[in-house]
Amino acid sequence: MLVLLPPSEGKASSGRGAPLKLETLSLPGLTEARAAILEELVELCAGDEEKAREVLGLSEGLRGEIAKNTELRTAGARPAGQIYTGVLYDALDLASLDAAAKKRAARSLLVFSGLWGAVRVTDRIPSYRCSMGVKLPGLGALGAHWRAPMASVLTEAAGDGLVLDLRSSAYAAAWKPKGEVAGRTATVRVLHAPTRKVVSHFNKATKGRMVRSLLSAGIAPTDPAELVEALRGLGYEVEAEAPAKAGAAWTLDVLVDEVH
């Protein structure tokens, strides 16, 4: 099972660990694309601060993030699972998983990123600010920049098992499962049970808890149909239908009573 996660906008501090080593990150087929973005991002943020703020889409209050980006090559690096914070990662709570579940997380979880493309939660990265929606002056839109290298790398990473895609739309644009891989891919919507409306804040928390439940139980479904049964067995209310045509992803609706 491969679980695709969005990053968090907010991130923990880099800490005092050894600095980034691009060549040690998982999915080495993405190294060249990572290096190109890293070089332009550092140069951008070391230059005209106002231009960098505009390109990165940062508010005045987040101006300090620009200085952080200038130090990406020298700042301490920590496991990505410790860098990413926010509602989904709070609910997932990797640090409190038992040893076996942590090993499953290391194998199964991939966090998508505008800067790194995708990393495993054990990959050591510095804290940074660069969303997938950024359009760099030289490289252009990051979503488009990532499509070519990810096409082969992510298809290989998906192997022959289930792909549970929990990414937001901006990050989903960087790699879209196709053909046979798409047929064993499941996306998830979190709906308010009484109204069938998509929820916002509780959406991320539910997805984090759902992944935690699967990891803790040691359940690794091999296809979307098995995932539906596994989630129901774990106490989730799930509605799903097989897609009408082969090679199309499944959409699972997880129903919740809370919406905040």
PDB file of C-alpha atoms in Angstrom, residues 21 25 37 39 41 49 83-84 89 96 100 109 111 115 124 131 172 174 177 181 183 186 191 198 201 207 218 252:
ATOM      1  CA  LYS A  21      21.951  15.737   1.499  1.00  0.00           C
ATOM      2  CA  LEU A  25      16.438  11.272  -0.217  1.00  0.00           C
ATOM      3  CA  ILE A  37      14.167  23.977  -7.685  1.00  0.00           C
ATOM      4  CA  GLU A  39      18.986  26.287  -6.580  1.00  0.00           C
ATOM      5  CA  LEU A  41      14.518  29.007  -4.673  1.00  0.00           C
ATOM      6  CA  GLU A  49      12.902  40.029  -0.711  1.00  0.00           C
ATOM      7  CA  ILE A  83       8.907  18.630   9.948  1.00  0.00           C
ATOM      8  CA  TYR A  84       5.313  18.502   8.723  1.00  0.00           C
ATOM      9  CA  TYR A  89      -0.241  15.261  10.967  1.00  0.00           C
ATOM     10  CA  SER A  96       3.267   7.855  19.212  1.00  0.00           C
ATOM     11  CA  ALA A 100       5.855  -1.960  13.959  1.00  0.00           C
ATOM     12  CA  LEU A 109       3.712   7.078   3.350  1.00  0.00           C
ATOM     13  CA  VAL A 111       4.426  13.317   1.353  1.00  0.00           C
ATOM     14  CA  LEU A 115      10.254  21.640  -3.360  1.00  0.00           C
ATOM     15  CA  ARG A 124      15.733  14.150   6.397  1.00  0.00           C
ATOM     16  CA  SER A 131       3.994  25.243  -2.149  1.00  0.00           C
ATOM     17  CA  ALA A 172      -2.579  15.794  -7.139  1.00  0.00           C
ATOM     18  CA  ALA A 174       1.877  16.844 -10.072  1.00  0.00           C
ATOM     19  CA  PRO A 177      -2.127   7.685 -11.716  1.00  0.00           C
ATOM     20  CA  VAL A 181      -2.324   2.003 -11.517  1.00  0.00           C
ATOM     21  CA  GLY A 183      -7.604   1.193 -11.361  1.00  0.00           C
ATOM     22  CA  ALA A 186      -8.652   5.235  -4.179  1.00  0.00           C
ATOM     23  CA  LEU A 191     -18.664  14.146   4.030  1.00  0.00           C
ATOM     24  CA  VAL A 198     -17.793  18.032   1.993  1.00  0.00           C
ATOM     25  CA  HIS A 201     -11.166  21.232   8.847  1.00  0.00           C
ATOM     26  CA  LYS A 207      -7.767  11.401   6.932  1.00  0.00           C
ATOM     27  CA  GLY A 218      -1.218  -3.623  10.437  1.00  0.00           C
ATOM     28  CA  LEU A 252     -14.549   6.618  -1.289  1.00  0.00           C
TER      29      LEU A 252
END
